[in-house]
Coordinates of C-alpha atoms in Angstrom, one line a residue:
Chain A
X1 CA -148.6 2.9 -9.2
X2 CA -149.0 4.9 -12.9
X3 CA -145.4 5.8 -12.8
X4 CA -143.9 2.8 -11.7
X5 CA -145.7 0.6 -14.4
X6 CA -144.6 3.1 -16.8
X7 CA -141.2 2.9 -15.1
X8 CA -141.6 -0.9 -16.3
X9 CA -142.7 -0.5 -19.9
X10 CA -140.2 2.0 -20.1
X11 CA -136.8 -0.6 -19.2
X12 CA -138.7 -3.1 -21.2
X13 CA -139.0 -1.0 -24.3
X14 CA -134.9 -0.3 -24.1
X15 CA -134.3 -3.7 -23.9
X16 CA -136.6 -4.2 -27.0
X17 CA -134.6 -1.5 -28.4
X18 CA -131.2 -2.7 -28.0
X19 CA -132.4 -6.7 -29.0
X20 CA -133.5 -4.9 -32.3
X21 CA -130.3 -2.7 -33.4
X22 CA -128.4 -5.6 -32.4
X23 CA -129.7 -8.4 -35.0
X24 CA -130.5 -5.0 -37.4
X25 CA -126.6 -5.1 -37.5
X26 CA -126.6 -8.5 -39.3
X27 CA -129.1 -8.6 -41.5
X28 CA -130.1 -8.1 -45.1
X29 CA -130.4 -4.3 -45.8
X30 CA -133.9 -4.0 -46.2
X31 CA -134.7 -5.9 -43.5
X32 CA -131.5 -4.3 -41.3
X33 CA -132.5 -0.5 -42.0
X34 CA -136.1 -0.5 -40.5
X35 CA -134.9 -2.7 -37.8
X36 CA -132.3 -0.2 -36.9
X37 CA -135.1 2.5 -37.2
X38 CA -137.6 1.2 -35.1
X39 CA -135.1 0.1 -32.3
X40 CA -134.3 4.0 -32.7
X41 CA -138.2 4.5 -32.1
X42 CA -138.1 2.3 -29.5
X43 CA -135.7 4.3 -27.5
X44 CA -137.6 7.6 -27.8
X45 CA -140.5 5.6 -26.4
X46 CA -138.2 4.7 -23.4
X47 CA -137.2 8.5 -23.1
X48 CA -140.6 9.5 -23.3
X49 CA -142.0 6.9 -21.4
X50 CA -139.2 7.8 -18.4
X51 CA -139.8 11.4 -19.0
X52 CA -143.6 11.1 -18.4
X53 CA -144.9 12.9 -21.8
X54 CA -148.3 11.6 -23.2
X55 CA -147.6 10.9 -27.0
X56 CA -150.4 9.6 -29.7
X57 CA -151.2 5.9 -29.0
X58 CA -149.8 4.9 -32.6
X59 CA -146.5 6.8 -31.8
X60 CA -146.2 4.3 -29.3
X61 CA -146.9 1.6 -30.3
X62 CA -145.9 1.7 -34.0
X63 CA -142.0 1.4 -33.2
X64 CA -142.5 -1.5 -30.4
X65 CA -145.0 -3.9 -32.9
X66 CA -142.5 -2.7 -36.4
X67 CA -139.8 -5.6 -35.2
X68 CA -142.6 -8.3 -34.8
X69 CA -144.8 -7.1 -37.8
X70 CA -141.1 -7.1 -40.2
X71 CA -140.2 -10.7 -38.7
X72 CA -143.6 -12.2 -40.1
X73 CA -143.9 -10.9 -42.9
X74 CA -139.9 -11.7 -43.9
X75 CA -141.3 -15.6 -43.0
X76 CA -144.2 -15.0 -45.3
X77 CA -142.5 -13.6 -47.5
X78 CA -139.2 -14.0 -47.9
X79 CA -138.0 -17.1 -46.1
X80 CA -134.3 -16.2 -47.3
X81 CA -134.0 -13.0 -45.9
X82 CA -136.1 -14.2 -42.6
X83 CA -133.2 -16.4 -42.3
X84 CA -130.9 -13.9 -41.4
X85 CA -133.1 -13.0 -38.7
X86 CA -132.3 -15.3 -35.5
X87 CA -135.3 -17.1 -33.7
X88 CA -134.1 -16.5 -29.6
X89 CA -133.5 -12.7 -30.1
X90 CA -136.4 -12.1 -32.5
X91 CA -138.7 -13.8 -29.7
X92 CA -137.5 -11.7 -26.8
X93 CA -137.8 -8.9 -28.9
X94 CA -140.8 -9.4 -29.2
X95 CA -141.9 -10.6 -25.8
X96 CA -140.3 -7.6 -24.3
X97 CA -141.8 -4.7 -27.0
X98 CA -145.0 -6.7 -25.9
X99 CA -144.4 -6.0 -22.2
X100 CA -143.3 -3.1 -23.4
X101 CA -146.8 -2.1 -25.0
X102 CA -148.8 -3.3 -22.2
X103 CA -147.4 -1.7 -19.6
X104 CA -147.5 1.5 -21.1
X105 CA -151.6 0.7 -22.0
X106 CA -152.1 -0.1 -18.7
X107 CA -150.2 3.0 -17.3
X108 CA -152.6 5.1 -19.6
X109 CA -155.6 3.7 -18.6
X110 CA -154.3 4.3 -14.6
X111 CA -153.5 8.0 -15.7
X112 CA -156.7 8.4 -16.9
X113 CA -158.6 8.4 -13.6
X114 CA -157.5 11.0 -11.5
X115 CA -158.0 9.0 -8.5
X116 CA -155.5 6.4 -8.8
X117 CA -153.0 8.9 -10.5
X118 CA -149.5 9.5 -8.8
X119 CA -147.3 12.3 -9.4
X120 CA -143.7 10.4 -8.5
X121 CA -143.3 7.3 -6.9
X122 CA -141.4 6.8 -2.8
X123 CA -138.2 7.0 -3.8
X124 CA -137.2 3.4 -2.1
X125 CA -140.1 1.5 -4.1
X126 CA -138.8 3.3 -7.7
X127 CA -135.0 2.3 -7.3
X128 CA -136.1 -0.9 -6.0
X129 CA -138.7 -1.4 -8.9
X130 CA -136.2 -0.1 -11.5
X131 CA -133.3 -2.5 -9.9
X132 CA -135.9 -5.4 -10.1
X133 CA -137.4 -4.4 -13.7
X134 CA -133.9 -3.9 -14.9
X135 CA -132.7 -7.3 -14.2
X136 CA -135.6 -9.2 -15.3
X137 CA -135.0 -7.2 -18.9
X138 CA -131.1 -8.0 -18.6
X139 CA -132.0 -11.7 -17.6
X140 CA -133.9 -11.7 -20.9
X141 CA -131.8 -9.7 -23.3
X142 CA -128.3 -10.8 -22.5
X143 CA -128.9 -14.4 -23.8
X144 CA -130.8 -12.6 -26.6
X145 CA -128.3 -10.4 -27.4
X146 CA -125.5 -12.9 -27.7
X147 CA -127.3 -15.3 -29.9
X148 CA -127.0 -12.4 -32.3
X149 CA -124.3 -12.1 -34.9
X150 CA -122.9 -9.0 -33.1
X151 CA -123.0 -11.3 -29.6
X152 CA -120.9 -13.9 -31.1
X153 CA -118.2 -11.8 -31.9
X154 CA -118.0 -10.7 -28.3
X155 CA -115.2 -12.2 -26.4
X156 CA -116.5 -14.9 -24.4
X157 CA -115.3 -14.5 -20.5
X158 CA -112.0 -15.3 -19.3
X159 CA -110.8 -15.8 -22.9
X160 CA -107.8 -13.8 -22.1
X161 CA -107.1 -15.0 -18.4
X162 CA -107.8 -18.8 -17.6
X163 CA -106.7 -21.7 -19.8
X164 CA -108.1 -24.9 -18.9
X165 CA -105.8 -27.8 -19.2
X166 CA -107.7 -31.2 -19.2
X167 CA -105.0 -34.0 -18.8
X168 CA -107.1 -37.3 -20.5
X169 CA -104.5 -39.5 -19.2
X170 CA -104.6 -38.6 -15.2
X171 CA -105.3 -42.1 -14.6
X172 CA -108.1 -41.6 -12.0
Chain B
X1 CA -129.8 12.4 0.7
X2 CA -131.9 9.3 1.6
X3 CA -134.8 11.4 -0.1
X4 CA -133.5 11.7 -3.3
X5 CA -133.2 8.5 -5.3
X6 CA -130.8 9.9 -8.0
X7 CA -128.5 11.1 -5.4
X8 CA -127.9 7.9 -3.7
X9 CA -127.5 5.9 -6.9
X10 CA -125.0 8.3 -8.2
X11 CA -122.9 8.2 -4.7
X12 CA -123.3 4.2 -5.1
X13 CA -122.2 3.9 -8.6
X14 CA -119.6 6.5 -8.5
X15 CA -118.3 4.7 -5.3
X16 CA -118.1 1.3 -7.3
X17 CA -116.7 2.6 -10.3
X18 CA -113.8 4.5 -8.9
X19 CA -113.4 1.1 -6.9
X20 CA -113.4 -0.7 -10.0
X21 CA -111.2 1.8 -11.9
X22 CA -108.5 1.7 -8.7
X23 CA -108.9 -2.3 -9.0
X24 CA -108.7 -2.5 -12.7
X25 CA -105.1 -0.9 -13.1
X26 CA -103.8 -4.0 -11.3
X27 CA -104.8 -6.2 -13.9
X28 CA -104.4 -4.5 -16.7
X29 CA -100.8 -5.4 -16.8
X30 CA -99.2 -3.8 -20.3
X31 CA -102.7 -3.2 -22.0
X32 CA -103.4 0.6 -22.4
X33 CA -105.0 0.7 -25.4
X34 CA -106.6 -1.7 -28.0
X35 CA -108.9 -4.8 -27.7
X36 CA -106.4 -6.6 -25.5
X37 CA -106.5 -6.6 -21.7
X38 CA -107.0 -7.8 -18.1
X39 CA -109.8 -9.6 -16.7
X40 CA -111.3 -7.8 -13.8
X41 CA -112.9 -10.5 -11.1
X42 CA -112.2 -13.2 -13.7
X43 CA -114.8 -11.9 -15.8
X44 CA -114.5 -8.3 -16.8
X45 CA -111.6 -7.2 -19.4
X46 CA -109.8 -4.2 -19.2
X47 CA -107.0 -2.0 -20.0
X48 CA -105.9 0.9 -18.9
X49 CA -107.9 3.6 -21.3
X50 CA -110.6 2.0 -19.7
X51 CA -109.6 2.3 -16.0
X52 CA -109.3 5.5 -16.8
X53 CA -112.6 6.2 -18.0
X54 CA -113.9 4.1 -15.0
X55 CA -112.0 6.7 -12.6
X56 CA -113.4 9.8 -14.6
X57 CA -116.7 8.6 -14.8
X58 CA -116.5 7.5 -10.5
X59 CA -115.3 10.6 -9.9
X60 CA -118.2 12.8 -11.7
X61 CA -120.5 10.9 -10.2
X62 CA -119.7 10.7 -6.7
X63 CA -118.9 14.2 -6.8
X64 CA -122.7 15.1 -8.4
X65 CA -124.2 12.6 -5.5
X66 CA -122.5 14.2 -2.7
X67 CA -123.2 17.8 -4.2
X68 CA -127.0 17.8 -5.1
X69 CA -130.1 16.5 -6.2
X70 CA -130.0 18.7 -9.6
X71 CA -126.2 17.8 -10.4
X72 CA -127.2 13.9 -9.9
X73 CA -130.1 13.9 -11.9
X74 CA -127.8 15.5 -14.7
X75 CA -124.4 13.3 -14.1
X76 CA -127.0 10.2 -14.4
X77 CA -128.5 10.8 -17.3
X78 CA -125.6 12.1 -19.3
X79 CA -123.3 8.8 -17.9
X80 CA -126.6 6.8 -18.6
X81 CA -126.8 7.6 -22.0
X82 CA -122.8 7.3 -22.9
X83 CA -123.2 3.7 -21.4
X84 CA -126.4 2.5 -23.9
X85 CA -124.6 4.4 -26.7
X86 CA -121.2 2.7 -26.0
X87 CA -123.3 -0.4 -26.0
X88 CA -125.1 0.2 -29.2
X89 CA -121.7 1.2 -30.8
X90 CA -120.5 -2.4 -29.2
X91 CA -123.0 -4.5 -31.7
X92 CA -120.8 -2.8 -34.4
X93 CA -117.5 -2.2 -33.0
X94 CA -117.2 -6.2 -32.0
X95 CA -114.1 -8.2 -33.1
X96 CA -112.7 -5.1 -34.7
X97 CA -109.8 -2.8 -34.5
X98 CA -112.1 -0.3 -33.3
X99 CA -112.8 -2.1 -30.3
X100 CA -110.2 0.1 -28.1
X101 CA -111.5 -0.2 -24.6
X102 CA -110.9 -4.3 -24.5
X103 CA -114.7 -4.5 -24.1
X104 CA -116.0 -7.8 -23.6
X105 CA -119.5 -9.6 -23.4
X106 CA -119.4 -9.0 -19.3
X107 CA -118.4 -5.7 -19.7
X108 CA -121.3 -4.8 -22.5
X109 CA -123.8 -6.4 -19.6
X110 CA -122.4 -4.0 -16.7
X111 CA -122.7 -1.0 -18.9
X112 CA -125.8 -2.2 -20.0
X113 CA -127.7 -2.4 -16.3
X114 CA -125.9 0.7 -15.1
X115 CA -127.3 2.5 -18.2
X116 CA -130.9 1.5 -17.2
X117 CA -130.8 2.2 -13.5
X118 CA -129.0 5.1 -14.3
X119 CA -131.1 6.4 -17.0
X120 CA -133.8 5.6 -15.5
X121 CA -133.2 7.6 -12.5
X122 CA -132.1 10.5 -14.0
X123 CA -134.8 10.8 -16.7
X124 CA -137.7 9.3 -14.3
X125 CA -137.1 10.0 -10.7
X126 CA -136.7 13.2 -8.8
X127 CA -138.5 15.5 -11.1
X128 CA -140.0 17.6 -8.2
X129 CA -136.6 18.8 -7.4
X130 CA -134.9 19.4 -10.3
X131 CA -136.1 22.5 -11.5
X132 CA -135.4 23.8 -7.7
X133 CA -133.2 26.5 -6.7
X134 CA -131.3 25.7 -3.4
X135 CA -132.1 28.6 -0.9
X136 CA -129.6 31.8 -0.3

């Protein structure tokens, strides 16, 4: 049960990861380079979270609250540069680093009691898990990710193979 | 093979991406190289530098899933982790001359799934086994 809810934070914090890099690309520079840098984090907490290691509590969780934390203050702050920050990625960012913390908390505090602990999960119930966990965090970063700057510069599909003819005088 | 998780993801995917390497030269037409190309089922664009990297990529990882546990768990993670970096690089790369493999926003979500599953079999599941030696 530990390692699949860790399995869980751990997808959640790459999608996160990949939300934040993504509108880090766009921004202002001092809002884009610790963006940038704690998607980075985030991504070591997916490694380590996959990998199983144990780091310090604020290792964790300091790169998966940095987006959130930056966001507010830049509305507090700075409305200007907040600006540059867009609302739909910024809240699934945030939703998912939050998932992302939780999980992880809640795989700490199973790991804790020796009981409950598992050493690697049936290997049907992990790819299904990590199928299932992956496209929940897809369903919520794609949209994410393409209300980003970087996202709508991406060809949109069938741009290249389907023109759609509407005739406005077909007389129907 | 039923017992090991990242041996039957990395027969799947590599089954599925040679398919969709083998599939994708058909479409390609004239496109080998640049952000022009194909689209792939209607929704995925390619060319022909990136059937190519479909193939190679099909091909290690079939080959690691029907080989052994060790060699999957490996051929995941590294393919895994080319995927999320290609789509990191693709936030950057979009709508510019750099963008050489005709990657589109379909495309970035495939890579983007297959680098989760994949990753997070190689790095997560299986651990048991990968520091085995087979028996001589």
């Amino acid at each position: 049960m530990d390692a699949l809810t860790r399995l869980c934070g751990a997808v959640a914090a790459l999608g996160a990861a990949l939300i934040a890099i993504a509108v880090g690309a766009a921004a202002v520079p001092w809002l884009a380079v610790p963006l940038v840098l704690s998607g980075a984090g985030q991504l070591a907490v997916m490694v380590a979270a996959f990998r199983g290691w144990r780091w310090p509590l604020p290792a964790v969780l300091a790169p998966l609250a940095a987006p959130t934390a930056l966001w507010l203050l830049a509305l507090l702050a700075s409305p200007e540069g907040a600006a540059t920050l867009p609302l739909v990625p910024m809240l699934a960012e945030s939703v998912l680093a939050l998932a992302a913390a939780v999980a992880l908390l809640v795989d700490r505090r199973i790991g804790a009691d020796p009981a409950r602990r598992t050493a690697e999960p049936r290997p049907l119930a992990a790819l299904l898990s990590l199928a299932a966990v992956a496209t929940v965090v897809a369903g919520v970063a794609t949209p994410a990710l393409a209300g980003t700057h970087a996202g709508s510069l991406a060809q949109p599909h069938g741009e290249h193979g389907l023109t759609l003819d509407v005739d406005e005088h077909g007389g129907h | 093979m039923s017992q090991s998780p990242n041996r039957l993801v990395a027969t799947i995917f590599g089954a599925v991406y040679l398919l969709v390497g083998v599939l994708g030269l058909f479409v390609a037409g004239g496109n080998f190289i640049g952000q022009e190309g194909g689209l792939l089922l209607g929704i995925f664009q390619v060319n022909h530098l990136h059937n190519i990297a479909h193939l190679l990529i099909g091909a290690a990882l079939l080959t690691a899933g029907l080989r052994s546990t060790p060699a999957a768990k490996g051929t995941n993670t590294t393919v895994g982790a080319v995927y999320l970096l290609l789509g990191i690089v693709g936030f950057f790369i979009a709508g510019t001359a750099a963008n050489i493999l005709a990657l589109n926003t379909a495309d970035h979500i495939l890579h983007l799934a297959s680098a989760i599953v994949l990753l997070g079999a190689g790095l997560a599941l299986d651990k048991s086994s990968a520091t085995a030696r087979p028996a001589v």
